[in-house]
């Protein structure tokens, strides 16, 4: 997290978003010899109603406390949605960081009981997408959902996980943007530093996506995955916060083709019980890099 370590997170974010906005999107006539992707600094300043010199100071980290009005104007020019706008407002020096208690992520006992009763794929993940516990149906859906696995590491470093997703590129972009949102200002968290550092060294695609500074919430939705035994499954996903962790469930439409295939997986899961014991990310074995 080189940009975070430099202390200029606001400037890094502004620069990344500026490079993603085309002149046409900003209403600027085409033409001229453009040497930079996206908008020039002076164009952003003009559209936001601030001086080019002041905008330059923001990008270079010389002014880390712009007014909310300036940030709102920049959010409009950079075409930020609500999640991105909230993220931008949280990058200023005026927002004090609350001290964080470093405690291990814990799965409540009642959640273990819940997982044992669910007949659909369900697992619990931590803030860094570590799988903390899972039920047999989750493991039947994907062995990368065993306790101790990390969903981001699997997504970028495991070819089987990449083949599992019908739209891997979309999934990868969504996970990275969600990680940005999750990290927020907790940039010195050892788990985040370790994970981002490992993936940045191991995956060019991760480095490219991380440099975009996309942010979004990875909540519910519908996805299609390819299971090596039963084929394609169209599943809905819900993520439910419980204390400091997230319960994730996947389920099909009732009486659909995917529902029948999931019932077949349930029969397979009965013959191969999953280890549902809590596994700490620090103690869990890391999958080998292909």
PDB file of C-alpha atoms in Angstrom:
ATOM      1  CA  UNK A   1       0.000   0.000   0.000  1.00  0.00           C
ATOM      2  CA  UNK A   2       2.631   2.466  -1.166  1.00  0.00           C
ATOM      3  CA  UNK A   3       0.223   5.367  -1.632  1.00  0.00           C
ATOM      4  CA  UNK A   4      -1.243   4.873   1.853  1.00  0.00           C
ATOM      5  CA  UNK A   5       2.209   4.681   3.420  1.00  0.00           C
ATOM      6  CA  UNK A   6       3.171   7.991   1.817  1.00  0.00           C
ATOM      7  CA  UNK A   7       0.431   9.714   3.787  1.00  0.00           C
ATOM      8  CA  UNK A   8      -1.114  11.202   0.634  1.00  0.00           C
ATOM      9  CA  UNK A   9      -4.200   9.040   0.271  1.00  0.00           C
ATOM     10  CA  UNK A  10      -6.354  11.987  -0.827  1.00  0.00           C
ATOM     11  CA  UNK A  11      -3.968  12.943  -3.616  1.00  0.00           C
ATOM     12  CA  UNK A  12      -3.616   9.346  -4.763  1.00  0.00           C
ATOM     13  CA  UNK A  13      -7.371   8.934  -4.931  1.00  0.00           C
ATOM     14  CA  UNK A  14      -7.937  12.200  -6.827  1.00  0.00           C
ATOM     15  CA  UNK A  15      -5.246  11.330  -9.360  1.00  0.00           C
ATOM     16  CA  UNK A  16      -6.578   7.803  -9.922  1.00  0.00           C
ATOM     17  CA  UNK A  17     -10.153   8.986 -10.428  1.00  0.00           C
ATOM     18  CA  UNK A  18      -9.086  11.886 -12.658  1.00  0.00           C
ATOM     19  CA  UNK A  19      -7.333   9.471 -15.002  1.00  0.00           C
ATOM     20  CA  UNK A  20     -10.542   7.449 -15.392  1.00  0.00           C
ATOM     21  CA  UNK A  21     -12.730  10.345 -16.609  1.00  0.00           C
ATOM     22  CA  UNK A  22     -12.607  11.005 -20.338  1.00  0.00           C
ATOM     23  CA  UNK A  23     -12.807  14.558 -21.715  1.00  0.00           C
ATOM     24  CA  UNK A  24     -16.083  13.611 -23.409  1.00  0.00           C
ATOM     25  CA  UNK A  25     -17.596  12.559 -20.076  1.00  0.00           C
ATOM     26  CA  UNK A  26     -16.631  15.926 -18.623  1.00  0.00           C
ATOM     27  CA  UNK A  27     -18.072  17.837 -21.578  1.00  0.00           C
ATOM     28  CA  UNK A  28     -14.665  18.925 -22.904  1.00  0.00           C
ATOM     29  CA  UNK A  29     -14.350  19.109 -26.716  1.00  0.00           C
ATOM     30  CA  UNK A  30     -11.938  16.529 -28.186  1.00  0.00           C
ATOM     31  CA  UNK A  31      -8.676  17.541 -29.773  1.00  0.00           C
ATOM     32  CA  UNK A  32      -5.236  18.667 -28.759  1.00  0.00           C
ATOM     33  CA  UNK A  33      -2.220  16.627 -27.864  1.00  0.00           C
ATOM     34  CA  UNK A  34      -3.231  14.863 -24.668  1.00  0.00           C
ATOM     35  CA  UNK A  35      -0.300  13.217 -22.900  1.00  0.00           C
ATOM     36  CA  UNK A  36      -2.221  11.949 -19.898  1.00  0.00           C
ATOM     37  CA  UNK A  37      -5.155   9.528 -19.614  1.00  0.00           C
ATOM     38  CA  UNK A  38      -8.378  11.119 -18.518  1.00  0.00           C
ATOM     39  CA  UNK A  39      -8.540  14.753 -17.462  1.00  0.00           C
ATOM     40  CA  UNK A  40      -5.701  17.196 -16.922  1.00  0.00           C
ATOM     41  CA  UNK A  41      -5.296  18.748 -13.480  1.00  0.00           C
ATOM     42  CA  UNK A  42      -6.205  22.193 -14.759  1.00  0.00           C
ATOM     43  CA  UNK A  43      -9.376  20.814 -16.346  1.00  0.00           C
ATOM     44  CA  UNK A  44     -10.515  19.286 -13.063  1.00  0.00           C
ATOM     45  CA  UNK A  45      -9.766  22.563 -11.292  1.00  0.00           C
ATOM     46  CA  UNK A  46     -11.711  24.589 -13.853  1.00  0.00           C
ATOM     47  CA  UNK A  47     -14.746  22.314 -13.716  1.00  0.00           C
ATOM     48  CA  UNK A  48     -14.686  22.278  -9.899  1.00  0.00           C
ATOM     49  CA  UNK A  49     -14.376  26.038  -9.631  1.00  0.00           C
ATOM     50  CA  UNK A  50     -11.016  26.094  -7.846  1.00  0.00           C
ATOM     51  CA  UNK A  51      -7.604  27.367  -8.893  1.00  0.00           C
ATOM     52  CA  UNK A  52      -5.199  25.016 -10.701  1.00  0.00           C
ATOM     53  CA  UNK A  53      -2.554  25.793  -8.083  1.00  0.00           C
ATOM     54  CA  UNK A  54      -4.855  24.762  -5.243  1.00  0.00           C
ATOM     55  CA  UNK A  55      -5.830  21.525  -6.980  1.00  0.00           C
ATOM     56  CA  UNK A  56      -2.138  20.764  -7.560  1.00  0.00           C
ATOM     57  CA  UNK A  57      -1.526  21.194  -3.828  1.00  0.00           C
ATOM     58  CA  UNK A  58      -4.316  18.713  -3.099  1.00  0.00           C
ATOM     59  CA  UNK A  59      -2.903  16.039  -5.397  1.00  0.00           C
ATOM     60  CA  UNK A  60       0.612  16.485  -4.074  1.00  0.00           C
ATOM     61  CA  UNK A  61      -0.480  16.319  -0.453  1.00  0.00           C
ATOM     62  CA  UNK A  62       0.407  19.903   0.415  1.00  0.00           C
ATOM     63  CA  UNK A  63      -3.141  20.640   1.559  1.00  0.00           C
ATOM     64  CA  UNK A  64      -4.861  17.766   3.324  1.00  0.00           C
ATOM     65  CA  UNK A  65      -7.827  19.637   4.736  1.00  0.00           C
ATOM     66  CA  UNK A  66     -10.013  20.951   1.891  1.00  0.00           C
ATOM     67  CA  UNK A  67     -13.483  22.209   2.729  1.00  0.00           C
ATOM     68  CA  UNK A  68     -16.518  19.945   2.254  1.00  0.00           C
ATOM     69  CA  UNK A  69     -17.650  22.296  -0.515  1.00  0.00           C
ATOM     70  CA  UNK A  70     -14.427  21.689  -2.454  1.00  0.00           C
ATOM     71  CA  UNK A  71     -14.706  17.938  -1.997  1.00  0.00           C
ATOM     72  CA  UNK A  72     -18.325  17.964  -3.136  1.00  0.00           C
ATOM     73  CA  UNK A  73     -17.330  19.901  -6.262  1.00  0.00           C
ATOM     74  CA  UNK A  74     -14.534  17.432  -7.001  1.00  0.00           C
ATOM     75  CA  UNK A  75     -16.913  14.503  -6.461  1.00  0.00           C
ATOM     76  CA  UNK A  76     -19.251  16.005  -9.042  1.00  0.00           C
ATOM     77  CA  UNK A  77     -16.472  16.539 -11.602  1.00  0.00           C
ATOM     78  CA  UNK A  78     -15.069  13.051 -11.050  1.00  0.00           C
ATOM     79  CA  UNK A  79     -18.569  11.553 -11.364  1.00  0.00           C
ATOM     80  CA  UNK A  80     -18.379   9.745  -8.025  1.00  0.00           C
ATOM     81  CA  UNK A  81     -21.339   7.718  -6.816  1.00  0.00           C
ATOM     82  CA  UNK A  82     -22.557   7.804  -3.206  1.00  0.00           C
ATOM     83  CA  UNK A  83     -20.079   5.177  -1.953  1.00  0.00           C
ATOM     84  CA  UNK A  84     -17.146   6.854  -3.718  1.00  0.00           C
ATOM     85  CA  UNK A  85     -18.203  10.301  -2.508  1.00  0.00           C
ATOM     86  CA  UNK A  86     -18.386   9.089   1.104  1.00  0.00           C
ATOM     87  CA  UNK A  87     -14.948   7.538   0.703  1.00  0.00           C
ATOM     88  CA  UNK A  88     -13.527  10.818  -0.658  1.00  0.00           C
ATOM     89  CA  UNK A  89     -14.965  12.805   2.250  1.00  0.00           C
ATOM     90  CA  UNK A  90     -13.341  10.359   4.669  1.00  0.00           C
ATOM     91  CA  UNK A  91      -9.833  10.919   3.276  1.00  0.00           C
ATOM     92  CA  UNK A  92      -9.316  14.413   4.692  1.00  0.00           C
ATOM     93  CA  UNK A  93      -7.060  15.209   7.610  1.00  0.00           C
ATOM     94  CA  UNK A  94     -10.007  16.830   9.380  1.00  0.00           C
ATOM     95  CA  UNK A  95     -11.477  13.409  10.133  1.00  0.00           C
ATOM     96  CA  UNK A  96      -9.770  12.065  13.271  1.00  0.00           C
ATOM     97  CA  UNK A  97      -8.952   8.385  13.386  1.00  0.00           C
ATOM     98  CA  UNK A  98     -10.433   6.566  16.318  1.00  0.00           C
ATOM     99  CA  UNK A  99      -8.070   4.173  18.073  1.00  0.00           C
ATOM    100  CA  UNK A 100      -8.727   0.595  17.010  1.00  0.00           C
ATOM    101  CA  UNK A 101      -8.689  -2.392  19.265  1.00  0.00           C
ATOM    102  CA  UNK A 102      -6.664  -5.154  17.686  1.00  0.00           C
ATOM    103  CA  UNK A 103      -8.547  -8.304  18.596  1.00  0.00           C
ATOM    104  CA  UNK A 104      -8.918 -11.596  16.765  1.00  0.00           C
ATOM    105  CA  UNK A 105     -12.045 -12.039  14.687  1.00  0.00           C
ATOM    106  CA  UNK A 106     -14.419 -14.344  16.541  1.00  0.00           C
ATOM    107  CA  UNK A 107     -17.342 -16.388  15.258  1.00  0.00           C
ATOM    108  CA  UNK A 108     -20.118 -16.500  17.890  1.00  0.00           C
ATOM    109  CA  UNK A 109     -21.139 -19.995  19.006  1.00  0.00           C
ATOM    110  CA  UNK A 110     -24.707 -19.408  17.824  1.00  0.00           C
ATOM    111  CA  UNK A 111     -23.422 -18.867  14.274  1.00  0.00           C
ATOM    112  CA  UNK A 112     -21.741 -22.278  14.292  1.00  0.00           C
ATOM    113  CA  UNK A 113     -25.114 -23.719  15.274  1.00  0.00           C
ATOM    114  CA  UNK A 114     -26.828 -21.791  12.496  1.00  0.00           C
ATOM    115  CA  UNK A 115     -24.384 -23.054   9.875  1.00  0.00           C
ATOM    116  CA  UNK A 116     -24.989 -26.640  10.973  1.00  0.00           C
ATOM    117  CA  UNK A 117     -28.719 -26.255  10.267  1.00  0.00           C
ATOM    118  CA  UNK A 118     -28.528 -24.413   6.945  1.00  0.00           C
ATOM    119  CA  UNK A 119     -29.035 -26.583   3.855  1.00  0.00           C
ATOM    120  CA  UNK A 120     -27.531 -23.994   1.508  1.00  0.00           C
ATOM    121  CA  UNK A 121     -23.888 -22.919   1.086  1.00  0.00           C
ATOM    122  CA  UNK A 122     -23.017 -20.625   3.992  1.00  0.00           C
ATOM    123  CA  UNK A 123     -19.786 -19.426   5.559  1.00  0.00           C
ATOM    124  CA  UNK A 124     -18.391 -16.650   7.729  1.00  0.00           C
ATOM    125  CA  UNK A 125     -15.727 -14.267   6.485  1.00  0.00           C
ATOM    126  CA  UNK A 126     -13.605 -11.619   8.174  1.00  0.00           C
ATOM    127  CA  UNK A 127     -12.840  -8.080   7.043  1.00  0.00           C
ATOM    128  CA  UNK A 128      -9.981  -9.252   4.813  1.00  0.00           C
ATOM    129  CA  UNK A 129     -12.125 -12.002   3.217  1.00  0.00           C
ATOM    130  CA  UNK A 130     -10.590 -14.763   5.340  1.00  0.00           C
ATOM    131  CA  UNK A 131     -12.947 -17.743   5.596  1.00  0.00           C
ATOM    132  CA  UNK A 132     -13.372 -18.252   9.340  1.00  0.00           C
ATOM    133  CA  UNK A 133     -15.839 -21.140   9.282  1.00  0.00           C
ATOM    134  CA  UNK A 134     -18.131 -22.814   6.752  1.00  0.00           C
ATOM    135  CA  UNK A 135     -20.744 -25.536   6.438  1.00  0.00           C
ATOM    136  CA  UNK A 136     -20.454 -28.701   4.311  1.00  0.00           C
ATOM    137  CA  UNK A 137     -22.598 -27.180   1.563  1.00  0.00           C
ATOM    138  CA  UNK A 138     -20.163 -24.277   1.145  1.00  0.00           C
ATOM    139  CA  UNK A 139     -17.235 -26.671   0.784  1.00  0.00           C
ATOM    140  CA  UNK A 140     -19.241 -28.786  -1.661  1.00  0.00           C
ATOM    141  CA  UNK A 141     -19.794 -25.636  -3.697  1.00  0.00           C
ATOM    142  CA  UNK A 142     -16.100 -24.701  -3.591  1.00  0.00           C
ATOM    143  CA  UNK A 143     -13.169 -26.228  -1.660  1.00  0.00           C
ATOM    144  CA  UNK A 144     -11.750 -22.686  -1.479  1.00  0.00           C
ATOM    145  CA  UNK A 145     -14.464 -21.967   1.089  1.00  0.00           C
ATOM    146  CA  UNK A 146     -12.841 -24.169   3.734  1.00  0.00           C
ATOM    147  CA  UNK A 147     -11.811 -22.422   6.979  1.00  0.00           C
ATOM    148  CA  UNK A 148      -8.364 -20.882   6.655  1.00  0.00           C
ATOM    149  CA  UNK A 149      -8.699 -19.948   2.977  1.00  0.00           C
ATOM    150  CA  UNK A 150      -8.684 -16.334   1.835  1.00  0.00           C
ATOM    151  CA  UNK A 151     -11.186 -15.478  -0.879  1.00  0.00           C
ATOM    152  CA  UNK A 152      -9.057 -12.729  -2.425  1.00  0.00           C
ATOM    153  CA  UNK A 153      -5.949 -14.881  -2.559  1.00  0.00           C
ATOM    154  CA  UNK A 154      -7.930 -17.672  -4.173  1.00  0.00           C
ATOM    155  CA  UNK A 155      -9.519 -15.290  -6.650  1.00  0.00           C
ATOM    156  CA  UNK A 156      -6.203 -13.951  -7.934  1.00  0.00           C
ATOM    157  CA  UNK A 157      -3.803 -16.855  -7.439  1.00  0.00           C
ATOM    158  CA  UNK A 158      -5.842 -20.031  -7.911  1.00  0.00           C
ATOM    159  CA  UNK A 159      -6.720 -21.001 -11.536  1.00  0.00           C
ATOM    160  CA  UNK A 160      -9.542 -23.244 -10.302  1.00  0.00           C
ATOM    161  CA  UNK A 161     -11.179 -20.310  -8.529  1.00  0.00           C
ATOM    162  CA  UNK A 162     -10.814 -18.165 -11.643  1.00  0.00           C
ATOM    163  CA  UNK A 163     -12.531 -20.855 -13.736  1.00  0.00           C
ATOM    164  CA  UNK A 164     -15.234 -21.128 -11.071  1.00  0.00           C
ATOM    165  CA  UNK A 165     -16.526 -17.603 -11.798  1.00  0.00           C
ATOM    166  CA  UNK A 166     -18.436 -17.109 -15.035  1.00  0.00           C
ATOM    167  CA  UNK A 167     -17.344 -13.448 -15.055  1.00  0.00           C
ATOM    168  CA  UNK A 168     -14.005 -13.521 -13.261  1.00  0.00           C
ATOM    169  CA  UNK A 169     -12.998 -10.020 -14.359  1.00  0.00           C
ATOM    170  CA  UNK A 170     -16.120  -8.512 -12.793  1.00  0.00           C
ATOM    171  CA  UNK A 171     -15.690 -10.536  -9.611  1.00  0.00           C
ATOM    172  CA  UNK A 172     -12.045  -9.489  -9.280  1.00  0.00           C
ATOM    173  CA  UNK A 173     -12.858  -5.795  -9.724  1.00  0.00           C
ATOM    174  CA  UNK A 174     -15.735  -6.005  -7.240  1.00  0.00           C
ATOM    175  CA  UNK A 175     -13.645  -7.715  -4.563  1.00  0.00           C
ATOM    176  CA  UNK A 176     -10.810  -5.181  -4.854  1.00  0.00           C
ATOM    177  CA  UNK A 177     -13.213  -2.248  -4.646  1.00  0.00           C
ATOM    178  CA  UNK A 178     -14.879  -3.818  -1.612  1.00  0.00           C
ATOM    179  CA  UNK A 179     -11.494  -4.322   0.050  1.00  0.00           C
ATOM    180  CA  UNK A 180     -10.707  -0.616  -0.442  1.00  0.00           C
ATOM    181  CA  UNK A 181     -13.976   0.266   1.250  1.00  0.00           C
ATOM    182  CA  UNK A 182     -13.383  -2.190   4.082  1.00  0.00           C
ATOM    183  CA  UNK A 183      -9.864  -0.930   4.781  1.00  0.00           C
ATOM    184  CA  UNK A 184     -10.988   2.708   4.982  1.00  0.00           C
ATOM    185  CA  UNK A 185      -8.489   4.499   7.202  1.00  0.00           C
ATOM    186  CA  UNK A 186      -7.319   1.291   8.896  1.00  0.00           C
ATOM    187  CA  UNK A 187      -4.280   1.291   6.622  1.00  0.00           C
ATOM    188  CA  UNK A 188      -1.797   0.047   9.224  1.00  0.00           C
ATOM    189  CA  UNK A 189      -3.776  -3.094  10.033  1.00  0.00           C
ATOM    190  CA  UNK A 190      -1.182  -5.910   9.757  1.00  0.00           C
ATOM    191  CA  UNK A 191      -3.628  -8.287   8.068  1.00  0.00           C
ATOM    192  CA  UNK A 192      -4.452  -5.794   5.313  1.00  0.00           C
ATOM    193  CA  UNK A 193      -0.801  -4.854   4.825  1.00  0.00           C
ATOM    194  CA  UNK A 194       0.187  -8.526   4.553  1.00  0.00           C
ATOM    195  CA  UNK A 195      -2.597  -9.428   2.114  1.00  0.00           C
ATOM    196  CA  UNK A 196      -2.225  -6.410  -0.179  1.00  0.00           C
ATOM    197  CA  UNK A 197       1.556  -6.798  -0.207  1.00  0.00           C
ATOM    198  CA  UNK A 198       1.386 -10.479  -1.128  1.00  0.00           C
ATOM    199  CA  UNK A 199      -1.138  -9.979  -3.923  1.00  0.00           C
ATOM    200  CA  UNK A 200       0.641  -6.915  -5.298  1.00  0.00           C
ATOM    201  CA  UNK A 201       3.811  -8.971  -5.656  1.00  0.00           C
ATOM    202  CA  UNK A 202       2.055 -12.004  -7.129  1.00  0.00           C
ATOM    203  CA  UNK A 203      -0.614 -10.650  -9.488  1.00  0.00           C
ATOM    204  CA  UNK A 204      -0.356  -8.020 -12.219  1.00  0.00           C
ATOM    205  CA  UNK A 205      -4.149  -7.892 -12.433  1.00  0.00           C
ATOM    206  CA  UNK A 206      -4.354  -7.115  -8.731  1.00  0.00           C
ATOM    207  CA  UNK A 207      -1.821  -4.288  -9.103  1.00  0.00           C
ATOM    208  CA  UNK A 208      -3.796  -2.793 -11.985  1.00  0.00           C
ATOM    209  CA  UNK A 209      -7.106  -2.904 -10.150  1.00  0.00           C
ATOM    210  CA  UNK A 210      -5.627  -1.682  -6.875  1.00  0.00           C
ATOM    211  CA  UNK A 211      -4.175   1.372  -8.648  1.00  0.00           C
ATOM    212  CA  UNK A 212      -7.658   2.396  -9.834  1.00  0.00           C
ATOM    213  CA  UNK A 213      -8.752   3.151  -6.247  1.00  0.00           C
ATOM    214  CA  UNK A 214     -12.272   1.876  -6.947  1.00  0.00           C
ATOM    215  CA  UNK A 215     -14.492   1.645  -3.881  1.00  0.00           C
ATOM    216  CA  UNK A 216     -17.867  -0.025  -3.513  1.00  0.00           C
ATOM    217  CA  UNK A 217     -19.883  -2.147  -1.142  1.00  0.00           C
ATOM    218  CA  UNK A 218     -19.882  -5.872  -1.878  1.00  0.00           C
ATOM    219  CA  UNK A 219     -23.341  -6.708  -0.657  1.00  0.00           C
ATOM    220  CA  UNK A 220     -26.072  -8.895  -2.087  1.00  0.00           C
ATOM    221  CA  UNK A 221     -26.411  -9.845  -5.704  1.00  0.00           C
ATOM    222  CA  UNK A 222     -26.745 -12.681  -8.169  1.00  0.00           C
ATOM    223  CA  UNK A 223     -23.862 -14.568  -9.702  1.00  0.00           C
ATOM    224  CA  UNK A 224     -23.268 -17.544 -11.965  1.00  0.00           C
ATOM    225  CA  UNK A 225     -20.523 -20.001 -11.079  1.00  0.00           C
ATOM    226  CA  UNK A 226     -19.271 -23.113 -12.826  1.00  0.00           C
ATOM    227  CA  UNK A 227     -19.018 -26.192 -10.638  1.00  0.00           C
ATOM    228  CA  UNK A 228     -16.755 -28.942 -12.021  1.00  0.00           C
ATOM    229  CA  UNK A 229     -19.325 -31.683 -11.258  1.00  0.00           C
ATOM    230  CA  UNK A 230     -22.829 -30.218 -11.657  1.00  0.00           C
ATOM    231  CA  UNK A 231     -22.057 -27.412 -14.104  1.00  0.00           C
ATOM    232  CA  UNK A 232     -23.361 -23.844 -14.037  1.00  0.00           C
ATOM    233  CA  UNK A 233     -25.227 -22.579 -10.984  1.00  0.00           C
ATOM    234  CA  UNK A 234     -27.126 -19.299 -10.824  1.00  0.00           C
ATOM    235  CA  UNK A 235     -27.102 -18.235  -7.175  1.00  0.00           C
ATOM    236  CA  UNK A 236     -28.199 -15.270  -5.128  1.00  0.00           C
ATOM    237  CA  UNK A 237     -25.764 -13.969  -2.512  1.00  0.00           C
ATOM    238  CA  UNK A 238     -26.547 -12.202   0.749  1.00  0.00           C
ATOM    239  CA  UNK A 239     -24.031 -10.885   3.289  1.00  0.00           C
ATOM    240  CA  UNK A 240     -25.313 -10.456   6.827  1.00  0.00           C
ATOM    241  CA  UNK A 241     -23.217  -8.663   9.483  1.00  0.00           C
ATOM    242  CA  UNK A 242     -23.020 -10.514  12.798  1.00  0.00           C
ATOM    243  CA  UNK A 243     -20.923  -8.775  15.460  1.00  0.00           C
ATOM    244  CA  UNK A 244     -17.486  -8.238  13.843  1.00  0.00           C
ATOM    245  CA  UNK A 245     -17.867 -10.822  11.078  1.00  0.00           C
ATOM    246  CA  UNK A 246     -20.022 -11.428   8.006  1.00  0.00           C
ATOM    247  CA  UNK A 247     -22.307 -14.389   7.333  1.00  0.00           C
ATOM    248  CA  UNK A 248     -22.449 -15.123   3.598  1.00  0.00           C
ATOM    249  CA  UNK A 249     -25.156 -17.339   2.095  1.00  0.00           C
ATOM    250  CA  UNK A 250     -25.718 -18.537  -1.460  1.00  0.00           C
ATOM    251  CA  UNK A 251     -29.098 -19.846  -2.600  1.00  0.00           C
ATOM    252  CA  UNK A 252     -30.898 -20.559  -5.890  1.00  0.00           C
ATOM    253  CA  UNK A 253     -34.412 -19.771  -7.048  1.00  0.00           C
ATOM    254  CA  UNK A 254     -36.863 -22.330  -5.714  1.00  0.00           C
ATOM    255  CA  UNK A 255     -37.438 -25.328  -8.025  1.00  0.00           C
ATOM    256  CA  UNK A 256     -34.971 -24.005 -10.577  1.00  0.00           C
ATOM    257  CA  UNK A 257     -32.357 -26.024 -12.428  1.00  0.00           C
ATOM    258  CA  UNK A 258     -29.756 -24.613 -10.033  1.00  0.00           C
ATOM    259  CA  UNK A 259     -31.909 -25.726  -7.095  1.00  0.00           C
ATOM    260  CA  UNK A 260     -31.830 -29.326  -8.364  1.00  0.00           C
ATOM    261  CA  UNK A 261     -28.068 -29.162  -8.850  1.00  0.00           C
ATOM    262  CA  UNK A 262     -27.593 -27.796  -5.340  1.00  0.00           C
ATOM    263  CA  UNK A 263     -29.574 -30.717  -3.934  1.00  0.00           C
ATOM    264  CA  UNK A 264     -27.147 -33.033  -5.724  1.00  0.00           C
ATOM    265  CA  UNK A 265     -24.267 -31.184  -4.075  1.00  0.00           C
ATOM    266  CA  UNK A 266     -26.015 -31.623  -0.724  1.00  0.00           C
ATOM    267  CA  UNK A 267     -25.956 -35.389  -1.226  1.00  0.00           C
ATOM    268  CA  UNK A 268     -22.248 -35.223  -2.027  1.00  0.00           C
ATOM    269  CA  UNK A 269     -21.597 -33.049   1.031  1.00  0.00           C
ATOM    270  CA  UNK A 270     -23.055 -35.719   3.329  1.00  0.00           C
ATOM    271  CA  UNK A 271     -20.243 -38.076   2.375  1.00  0.00           C
ATOM    272  CA  UNK A 272     -17.469 -35.475   2.889  1.00  0.00           C
ATOM    273  CA  UNK A 273     -18.088 -33.497   6.100  1.00  0.00           C
ATOM    274  CA  UNK A 274     -16.355 -30.121   6.244  1.00  0.00           C
ATOM    275  CA  UNK A 275     -14.208 -28.887   9.098  1.00  0.00           C
ATOM    276  CA  UNK A 276     -16.365 -26.162  10.576  1.00  0.00           C
ATOM    277  CA  UNK A 277     -14.010 -25.302  13.404  1.00  0.00           C
ATOM    278  CA  UNK A 278     -12.876 -21.706  13.645  1.00  0.00           C
ATOM    279  CA  UNK A 279      -9.546 -21.115  11.981  1.00  0.00           C
ATOM    280  CA  UNK A 280      -7.558 -17.969  12.674  1.00  0.00           C
ATOM    281  CA  UNK A 281      -6.119 -16.250   9.556  1.00  0.00           C
ATOM    282  CA  UNK A 282      -2.748 -16.033  11.277  1.00  0.00           C
ATOM    283  CA  UNK A 283      -2.647 -19.799  11.874  1.00  0.00           C
ATOM    284  CA  UNK A 284      -4.349 -20.936   8.669  1.00  0.00           C
ATOM    285  CA  UNK A 285      -2.269 -22.512   5.905  1.00  0.00           C
ATOM    286  CA  UNK A 286      -1.953 -20.393   2.797  1.00  0.00           C
ATOM    287  CA  UNK A 287      -2.663 -22.021  -0.549  1.00  0.00           C
ATOM    288  CA  UNK A 288       0.351 -22.375  -2.814  1.00  0.00           C
ATOM    289  CA  UNK A 289       0.819 -19.819  -5.547  1.00  0.00           C
ATOM    290  CA  UNK A 290       0.470 -21.470  -8.959  1.00  0.00           C
TER     291      UNK A 290
END
